[in-house]
Structures are given as structure tokens and as C-alpha cells.
Amino acid sequence: DEAAQTLEEALGIAGRLQARFEDGRGLDAATSVIGESVGVHAIALLAEAQVRSGHAQDAARSIENWQSRTLRRSYGSGEDISAHDLILWAEFAGAGLVTWVVGAESSVVVFVAPDGTAEGAPIPRGRRAIEAAVRRLNEAVRGNDRAEAERLGSEVSAGVLPPSISKRIDEARGIVNARILFLVHGPLERLPIEFLF
């Protein structure tokens, strides 16, 4: 809890700096103090601290709030993402949502159910390893090597979806006419999700 509080304070300082720079220079959506100065790994550390202290829903909110902050502000939304927003998104999908933050050395994934319950897990892989795995999977998909794509899909799935999260996704997939919303960031933006299942 103490680590989460300290990291939230640090990110809060970075967020205020970002807002001040945006007002002073008219920065575009691609410029981010969070990404360039504080680092996405600070968000990963915060999310991991929140998950380890039993606050997985807070971790999901932190992940989405900080990683989409600059883009949201460029579209005129200065409000933070709330836990209620996440629950609405999970309800809209019908079977929940999954979000990740990929840090330099480690990552975090969180599943949020439509009823607001959440489960998160740290991933002992960072940006470089996940980027390489996604690149190999995409190469197999583009090369029409179905067998290799399925093998690599299983490998990537095991790497970015720890067993507890995979179990929640499998349970959610059993809900009739419901979808799961996958909120991907960083190297996972290029991940062909369908090959994970």
C-alpha cells in the first residue's frame, strides 16, 4: 500500500507537469511526460503494487487512466477514468474486460468482470520479451504458417495471460452472446488476439 501511494504521488506530479506543458506549448497527442520522463514502468510498478495489495480494480483504473491520459486530453477530456467507467465498459462488452501495462522489466494484466470484481496478476516479462514474441507471432500469421502461428499464439498466451486470468477469461467466454473487451497498449497493440484463443 505504501509503494502504491508513493507511485501514485509521483505519477500525479508528472500528470500536473504534463498539463502545464500542454497549456504552455500546445503539445500534440504524441508528446507525453508520463511516457518520456516518468516512464511506463512506473505505471507497471503502481499496478503491480495495487494487485499485490488486493486492489486489482484500482490497478485496472491506473493502467487505463495513465496510458490513455494524453490521448483523452487531446480530445478535450480532462477527467480521469473511474472505476465506474471500467465497470460500464465491462458491462457493455457483456463478459468483462482485460487490460495490460507492459513495463521495461515486468508487466501487469487485470481482468474486470461486469459485476465489478477484478483479478490481476504480475507478468515477469517486460517490453523487449513481449515485443519479440508478438513480432514472431505476426510473422507467422503474415507468412500463412497456420501451425506455427497457433504454436506461437499458445506461447504468447501463456506469457501474457497468467493461469488465474486465463481461467477468468475462459469462464467469461462461456457467457452466451457476450464479448470480452481487450484493452491493449504498447507492444500488445500489434497482437492478433484471436491467436491467443
PDB file of C-alpha atoms in Angstrom:
ATOM      1  CA  ASP A   1       0.000   0.000   0.000  1.00  0.00           C
ATOM      2  CA  GLU A   2       2.866   2.376   0.803  1.00  0.00           C
ATOM      3  CA  ALA A   3       4.529   1.700  -2.560  1.00  0.00           C
ATOM      4  CA  ALA A   4       1.242   2.318  -4.383  1.00  0.00           C
ATOM      5  CA  GLN A   5       0.739   5.614  -2.552  1.00  0.00           C
ATOM      6  CA  THR A   6       4.269   6.816  -3.387  1.00  0.00           C
ATOM      7  CA  LEU A   7       3.944   5.815  -7.047  1.00  0.00           C
ATOM      8  CA  GLU A   8       0.531   7.497  -7.332  1.00  0.00           C
ATOM      9  CA  GLU A   9       2.059  10.694  -5.929  1.00  0.00           C
ATOM     10  CA  ALA A  10       4.936  10.533  -8.446  1.00  0.00           C
ATOM     11  CA  LEU A  11       2.544   9.979 -11.345  1.00  0.00           C
ATOM     12  CA  GLY A  12       0.356  12.816 -10.040  1.00  0.00           C
ATOM     13  CA  ILE A  13       3.359  15.160 -10.200  1.00  0.00           C
ATOM     14  CA  ALA A  14       4.074  14.007 -13.762  1.00  0.00           C
ATOM     15  CA  GLY A  15       0.410  14.496 -14.695  1.00  0.00           C
ATOM     16  CA  ARG A  16       0.470  18.080 -13.406  1.00  0.00           C
ATOM     17  CA  LEU A  17       3.691  18.742 -15.350  1.00  0.00           C
ATOM     18  CA  GLN A  18       2.079  17.295 -18.466  1.00  0.00           C
ATOM     19  CA  ALA A  19      -0.941  19.570 -18.092  1.00  0.00           C
ATOM     20  CA  ARG A  20       1.283  22.624 -17.577  1.00  0.00           C
ATOM     21  CA  PHE A  21       3.400  21.790 -20.642  1.00  0.00           C
ATOM     22  CA  GLU A  22       0.285  21.215 -22.762  1.00  0.00           C
ATOM     23  CA  ASP A  23      -1.110  24.593 -21.747  1.00  0.00           C
ATOM     24  CA  GLY A  24       2.203  26.372 -22.396  1.00  0.00           C
ATOM     25  CA  ARG A  25       3.278  24.736 -25.646  1.00  0.00           C
ATOM     26  CA  GLY A  26       0.162  23.261 -27.186  1.00  0.00           C
ATOM     27  CA  LEU A  27       1.694  19.781 -27.301  1.00  0.00           C
ATOM     28  CA  ASP A  28       0.193  17.221 -29.603  1.00  0.00           C
ATOM     29  CA  ALA A  29      -1.162  13.821 -28.548  1.00  0.00           C
ATOM     30  CA  ALA A  30       2.176  12.127 -29.220  1.00  0.00           C
ATOM     31  CA  THR A  31       4.021  14.077 -26.517  1.00  0.00           C
ATOM     32  CA  SER A  32       3.804  12.638 -23.028  1.00  0.00           C
ATOM     33  CA  VAL A  33       5.676  13.473 -19.833  1.00  0.00           C
ATOM     34  CA  ILE A  34       4.380  10.195 -18.428  1.00  0.00           C
ATOM     35  CA  GLY A  35       5.880   8.148 -21.247  1.00  0.00           C
ATOM     36  CA  GLU A  36       9.034  10.183 -21.805  1.00  0.00           C
ATOM     37  CA  SER A  37      10.003  11.289 -18.308  1.00  0.00           C
ATOM     38  CA  VAL A  38       8.369   9.104 -15.700  1.00  0.00           C
ATOM     39  CA  GLY A  39       8.166   6.004 -17.847  1.00  0.00           C
ATOM     40  CA  VAL A  40       5.522   3.390 -18.411  1.00  0.00           C
ATOM     41  CA  HIS A  41       7.407   1.187 -15.984  1.00  0.00           C
ATOM     42  CA  ALA A  42       6.246   3.450 -13.133  1.00  0.00           C
ATOM     43  CA  ILE A  43       2.672   2.620 -14.167  1.00  0.00           C
ATOM     44  CA  ALA A  44       3.570  -1.085 -14.231  1.00  0.00           C
ATOM     45  CA  LEU A  45       5.074  -0.822 -10.739  1.00  0.00           C
ATOM     46  CA  LEU A  46       1.990   1.007  -9.459  1.00  0.00           C
ATOM     47  CA  ALA A  47      -0.369  -1.577 -10.966  1.00  0.00           C
ATOM     48  CA  GLU A  48       1.711  -4.411  -9.518  1.00  0.00           C
ATOM     49  CA  ALA A  49       1.677  -2.815  -6.059  1.00  0.00           C
ATOM     50  CA  GLN A  50      -2.104  -2.411  -6.296  1.00  0.00           C
ATOM     51  CA  VAL A  51      -2.604  -6.024  -7.446  1.00  0.00           C
ATOM     52  CA  ARG A  52      -0.336  -7.391  -4.709  1.00  0.00           C
ATOM     53  CA  SER A  53      -2.230  -5.418  -2.056  1.00  0.00           C
ATOM     54  CA  GLY A  54      -5.576  -6.807  -3.252  1.00  0.00           C
ATOM     55  CA  HIS A  55      -6.769  -3.789  -5.253  1.00  0.00           C
ATOM     56  CA  ALA A  56      -6.977  -5.212  -8.787  1.00  0.00           C
ATOM     57  CA  GLN A  57      -9.760  -2.847  -9.859  1.00  0.00           C
ATOM     58  CA  ASP A  58      -7.582   0.122  -8.834  1.00  0.00           C
ATOM     59  CA  ALA A  59      -4.762  -1.397 -10.891  1.00  0.00           C
ATOM     60  CA  ALA A  60      -7.017  -1.566 -13.967  1.00  0.00           C
ATOM     61  CA  ARG A  61      -8.071   2.040 -13.421  1.00  0.00           C
ATOM     62  CA  SER A  62      -4.441   3.146 -13.078  1.00  0.00           C
ATOM     63  CA  ILE A  63      -3.433   1.268 -16.216  1.00  0.00           C
ATOM     64  CA  GLU A  64      -6.190   2.800 -18.329  1.00  0.00           C
ATOM     65  CA  ASN A  65      -6.080   6.233 -16.753  1.00  0.00           C
ATOM     66  CA  TRP A  66      -2.352   6.806 -17.188  1.00  0.00           C
ATOM     67  CA  GLN A  67      -1.835   5.130 -20.557  1.00  0.00           C
ATOM     68  CA  SER A  68      -4.683   6.974 -22.266  1.00  0.00           C
ATOM     69  CA  ARG A  69      -4.237  10.312 -20.488  1.00  0.00           C
ATOM     70  CA  THR A  70      -2.559  12.297 -23.284  1.00  0.00           C
ATOM     71  CA  LEU A  71      -4.923  10.970 -25.950  1.00  0.00           C
ATOM     72  CA  ARG A  72      -8.004  11.717 -23.818  1.00  0.00           C
ATOM     73  CA  ARG A  73      -6.785  15.252 -23.144  1.00  0.00           C
ATOM     74  CA  SER A  74      -6.140  15.837 -26.849  1.00  0.00           C
ATOM     75  CA  TYR A  75      -9.841  15.103 -27.406  1.00  0.00           C
ATOM     76  CA  GLY A  76     -10.870  17.538 -24.685  1.00  0.00           C
ATOM     77  CA  SER A  77     -11.474  15.156 -21.785  1.00  0.00           C
ATOM     78  CA  GLY A  78      -9.659  16.253 -18.655  1.00  0.00           C
ATOM     79  CA  GLU A  79     -11.399  13.755 -16.396  1.00  0.00           C
ATOM     80  CA  ASP A  80      -9.691  10.702 -15.001  1.00  0.00           C
ATOM     81  CA  ILE A  81     -11.070   7.272 -15.766  1.00  0.00           C
ATOM     82  CA  SER A  82     -13.047   5.990 -12.814  1.00  0.00           C
ATOM     83  CA  ALA A  83     -13.758   2.512 -11.515  1.00  0.00           C
ATOM     84  CA  HIS A  84     -17.357   3.107 -12.625  1.00  0.00           C
ATOM     85  CA  ASP A  85     -16.140   3.751 -16.199  1.00  0.00           C
ATOM     86  CA  LEU A  86     -14.359   0.389 -16.212  1.00  0.00           C
ATOM     87  CA  ILE A  87     -17.436  -1.416 -14.946  1.00  0.00           C
ATOM     88  CA  LEU A  88     -19.571   0.244 -17.627  1.00  0.00           C
ATOM     89  CA  TRP A  89     -17.101  -0.887 -20.300  1.00  0.00           C
ATOM     90  CA  ALA A  90     -17.111  -4.433 -18.889  1.00  0.00           C
ATOM     91  CA  GLU A  91     -20.929  -4.438 -18.813  1.00  0.00           C
ATOM     92  CA  PHE A  92     -21.126  -3.089 -22.360  1.00  0.00           C
ATOM     93  CA  ALA A  93     -18.885  -5.899 -23.612  1.00  0.00           C
ATOM     94  CA  GLY A  94     -21.036  -8.330 -21.660  1.00  0.00           C
ATOM     95  CA  ALA A  95     -18.320 -10.630 -20.341  1.00  0.00           C
ATOM     96  CA  GLY A  96     -15.759  -8.184 -18.958  1.00  0.00           C
ATOM     97  CA  LEU A  97     -12.539  -6.539 -19.991  1.00  0.00           C
ATOM     98  CA  VAL A  98      -8.830  -7.268 -19.874  1.00  0.00           C
ATOM     99  CA  THR A  99      -6.138  -4.608 -19.723  1.00  0.00           C
ATOM    100  CA  TRP A 100      -2.344  -4.680 -19.617  1.00  0.00           C
ATOM    101  CA  VAL A 101       0.548  -2.401 -18.860  1.00  0.00           C
ATOM    102  CA  VAL A 102       3.874  -3.505 -20.338  1.00  0.00           C
ATOM    103  CA  GLY A 103       6.808  -2.138 -18.375  1.00  0.00           C
ATOM    104  CA  ALA A 104      10.525  -2.246 -19.075  1.00  0.00           C
ATOM    105  CA  GLU A 105      11.184  -5.299 -16.910  1.00  0.00           C
ATOM    106  CA  SER A 106       7.777  -6.593 -15.884  1.00  0.00           C
ATOM    107  CA  SER A 107       4.132  -6.171 -16.790  1.00  0.00           C
ATOM    108  CA  VAL A 108       0.667  -6.493 -15.242  1.00  0.00           C
ATOM    109  CA  VAL A 109      -2.668  -7.782 -16.550  1.00  0.00           C
ATOM    110  CA  VAL A 110      -6.099  -7.243 -14.978  1.00  0.00           C
ATOM    111  CA  PHE A 111      -9.489  -8.784 -15.728  1.00  0.00           C
ATOM    112  CA  VAL A 112     -12.570  -6.758 -14.712  1.00  0.00           C
ATOM    113  CA  ALA A 113     -15.946  -8.544 -14.689  1.00  0.00           C
ATOM    114  CA  PRO A 114     -19.257  -6.791 -15.426  1.00  0.00           C
ATOM    115  CA  ASP A 115     -20.149  -7.049 -11.724  1.00  0.00           C
ATOM    116  CA  GLY A 116     -17.046  -5.021 -10.832  1.00  0.00           C
ATOM    117  CA  THR A 117     -14.989  -7.853  -9.410  1.00  0.00           C
ATOM    118  CA  ALA A 118     -11.434  -7.821 -10.660  1.00  0.00           C
ATOM    119  CA  GLU A 119      -8.388 -10.018 -10.642  1.00  0.00           C
ATOM    120  CA  GLY A 120      -4.891  -9.012 -11.583  1.00  0.00           C
ATOM    121  CA  ALA A 121      -1.536 -10.699 -11.927  1.00  0.00           C
ATOM    122  CA  PRO A 122       2.040  -9.602 -12.463  1.00  0.00           C
ATOM    123  CA  ILE A 123       3.814 -10.870 -15.574  1.00  0.00           C
ATOM    124  CA  PRO A 124       7.574 -11.460 -15.236  1.00  0.00           C
ATOM    125  CA  ARG A 125       8.229 -10.231 -18.776  1.00  0.00           C
ATOM    126  CA  GLY A 126       8.960  -6.748 -19.957  1.00  0.00           C
ATOM    127  CA  ARG A 127       8.686  -4.800 -23.172  1.00  0.00           C
ATOM    128  CA  ARG A 128      11.585  -6.401 -25.054  1.00  0.00           C
ATOM    129  CA  ALA A 129      10.446 -10.004 -24.493  1.00  0.00           C
ATOM    130  CA  ILE A 130       6.789  -9.261 -25.250  1.00  0.00           C
ATOM    131  CA  GLU A 131       7.672  -7.219 -28.342  1.00  0.00           C
ATOM    132  CA  ALA A 132       9.789 -10.084 -29.700  1.00  0.00           C
ATOM    133  CA  ALA A 133       7.070 -12.671 -29.056  1.00  0.00           C
ATOM    134  CA  VAL A 134       4.391 -10.533 -30.740  1.00  0.00           C
ATOM    135  CA  ARG A 135       6.692  -9.892 -33.712  1.00  0.00           C
ATOM    136  CA  ARG A 136       7.328 -13.652 -34.196  1.00  0.00           C
ATOM    137  CA  LEU A 137       3.598 -14.373 -33.994  1.00  0.00           C
ATOM    138  CA  ASN A 138       2.798 -11.675 -36.556  1.00  0.00           C
ATOM    139  CA  GLU A 139       5.474 -13.011 -38.908  1.00  0.00           C
ATOM    140  CA  ALA A 140       3.911 -16.480 -38.746  1.00  0.00           C
ATOM    141  CA  VAL A 141       0.442 -15.034 -39.356  1.00  0.00           C
ATOM    142  CA  ARG A 142       1.619 -12.938 -42.341  1.00  0.00           C
ATOM    143  CA  GLY A 143       3.545 -15.922 -43.703  1.00  0.00           C
ATOM    144  CA  ASN A 144       0.348 -18.029 -43.659  1.00  0.00           C
ATOM    145  CA  ASP A 145       2.071 -20.593 -41.433  1.00  0.00           C
ATOM    146  CA  ARG A 146      -1.059 -21.594 -39.510  1.00  0.00           C
ATOM    147  CA  ALA A 147       0.611 -24.331 -37.441  1.00  0.00           C
ATOM    148  CA  GLU A 148       3.448 -22.028 -36.361  1.00  0.00           C
ATOM    149  CA  ALA A 149       1.000 -19.179 -35.664  1.00  0.00           C
ATOM    150  CA  GLU A 150      -1.096 -21.448 -33.439  1.00  0.00           C
ATOM    151  CA  ARG A 151       2.013 -22.701 -31.609  1.00  0.00           C
ATOM    152  CA  LEU A 152       3.306 -19.179 -31.083  1.00  0.00           C
ATOM    153  CA  GLY A 153      -0.198 -17.999 -30.129  1.00  0.00           C
ATOM    154  CA  SER A 154      -0.233 -20.567 -27.323  1.00  0.00           C
ATOM    155  CA  GLU A 155       3.242 -19.481 -26.254  1.00  0.00           C
ATOM    156  CA  VAL A 156       2.325 -15.783 -26.221  1.00  0.00           C
ATOM    157  CA  SER A 157      -0.940 -16.533 -24.441  1.00  0.00           C
ATOM    158  CA  ALA A 158       0.918 -18.358 -21.656  1.00  0.00           C
ATOM    159  CA  GLY A 159       3.333 -15.423 -21.448  1.00  0.00           C
ATOM    160  CA  VAL A 160       0.812 -12.584 -21.170  1.00  0.00           C
ATOM    161  CA  LEU A 161      -2.152 -14.351 -19.551  1.00  0.00           C
ATOM    162  CA  PRO A 162      -1.214 -15.980 -16.226  1.00  0.00           C
ATOM    163  CA  PRO A 163      -3.373 -19.007 -15.262  1.00  0.00           C
ATOM    164  CA  SER A 164      -5.686 -17.050 -12.930  1.00  0.00           C
ATOM    165  CA  ILE A 165      -6.518 -14.542 -15.690  1.00  0.00           C
ATOM    166  CA  SER A 166      -6.873 -17.274 -18.337  1.00  0.00           C
ATOM    167  CA  LYS A 167      -9.362 -19.010 -16.048  1.00  0.00           C
ATOM    168  CA  ARG A 168     -11.433 -15.816 -15.681  1.00  0.00           C
ATOM    169  CA  ILE A 169     -11.397 -15.308 -19.468  1.00  0.00           C
ATOM    170  CA  ASP A 170     -12.443 -18.935 -20.097  1.00  0.00           C
ATOM    171  CA  GLU A 171     -15.347 -18.538 -17.649  1.00  0.00           C
ATOM    172  CA  ALA A 172     -16.377 -15.247 -19.270  1.00  0.00           C
ATOM    173  CA  ARG A 173     -16.234 -16.740 -22.761  1.00  0.00           C
ATOM    174  CA  GLY A 174     -18.943 -19.182 -21.684  1.00  0.00           C
ATOM    175  CA  ILE A 175     -21.488 -16.370 -21.362  1.00  0.00           C
ATOM    176  CA  VAL A 176     -23.895 -16.531 -24.306  1.00  0.00           C
ATOM    177  CA  ASN A 177     -23.813 -13.561 -26.723  1.00  0.00           C
ATOM    178  CA  ALA A 178     -21.217 -11.726 -24.651  1.00  0.00           C
ATOM    179  CA  ARG A 179     -17.878 -10.297 -25.679  1.00  0.00           C
ATOM    180  CA  ILE A 180     -14.685  -9.526 -23.828  1.00  0.00           C
ATOM    181  CA  LEU A 181     -13.093  -6.123 -24.352  1.00  0.00           C
ATOM    182  CA  PHE A 182      -9.287  -6.350 -24.688  1.00  0.00           C
ATOM    183  CA  LEU A 183      -7.593  -3.025 -23.952  1.00  0.00           C
ATOM    184  CA  VAL A 184      -4.088  -3.347 -25.357  1.00  0.00           C
ATOM    185  CA  HIS A 185      -1.198  -0.942 -25.023  1.00  0.00           C
ATOM    186  CA  GLY A 186       2.419  -0.776 -26.137  1.00  0.00           C
ATOM    187  CA  PRO A 187       3.690  -3.872 -27.958  1.00  0.00           C
ATOM    188  CA  LEU A 188       0.369  -5.625 -27.388  1.00  0.00           C
ATOM    189  CA  GLU A 189      -1.326  -3.180 -29.788  1.00  0.00           C
ATOM    190  CA  ARG A 190       0.051  -5.330 -32.618  1.00  0.00           C
ATOM    191  CA  LEU A 191      -1.041  -8.622 -31.020  1.00  0.00           C
ATOM    192  CA  PRO A 192      -3.506 -10.686 -33.102  1.00  0.00           C
ATOM    193  CA  ILE A 193      -5.744 -11.530 -30.108  1.00  0.00           C
ATOM    194  CA  GLU A 194      -7.644 -14.241 -31.965  1.00  0.00           C
ATOM    195  CA  PHE A 195      -4.494 -16.408 -31.983  1.00  0.00           C
ATOM    196  CA  LEU A 196      -4.413 -16.458 -28.178  1.00  0.00           C
ATOM    197  CA  PHE A 197      -7.642 -18.494 -28.125  1.00  0.00           C
TER     198      PHE A 197
END
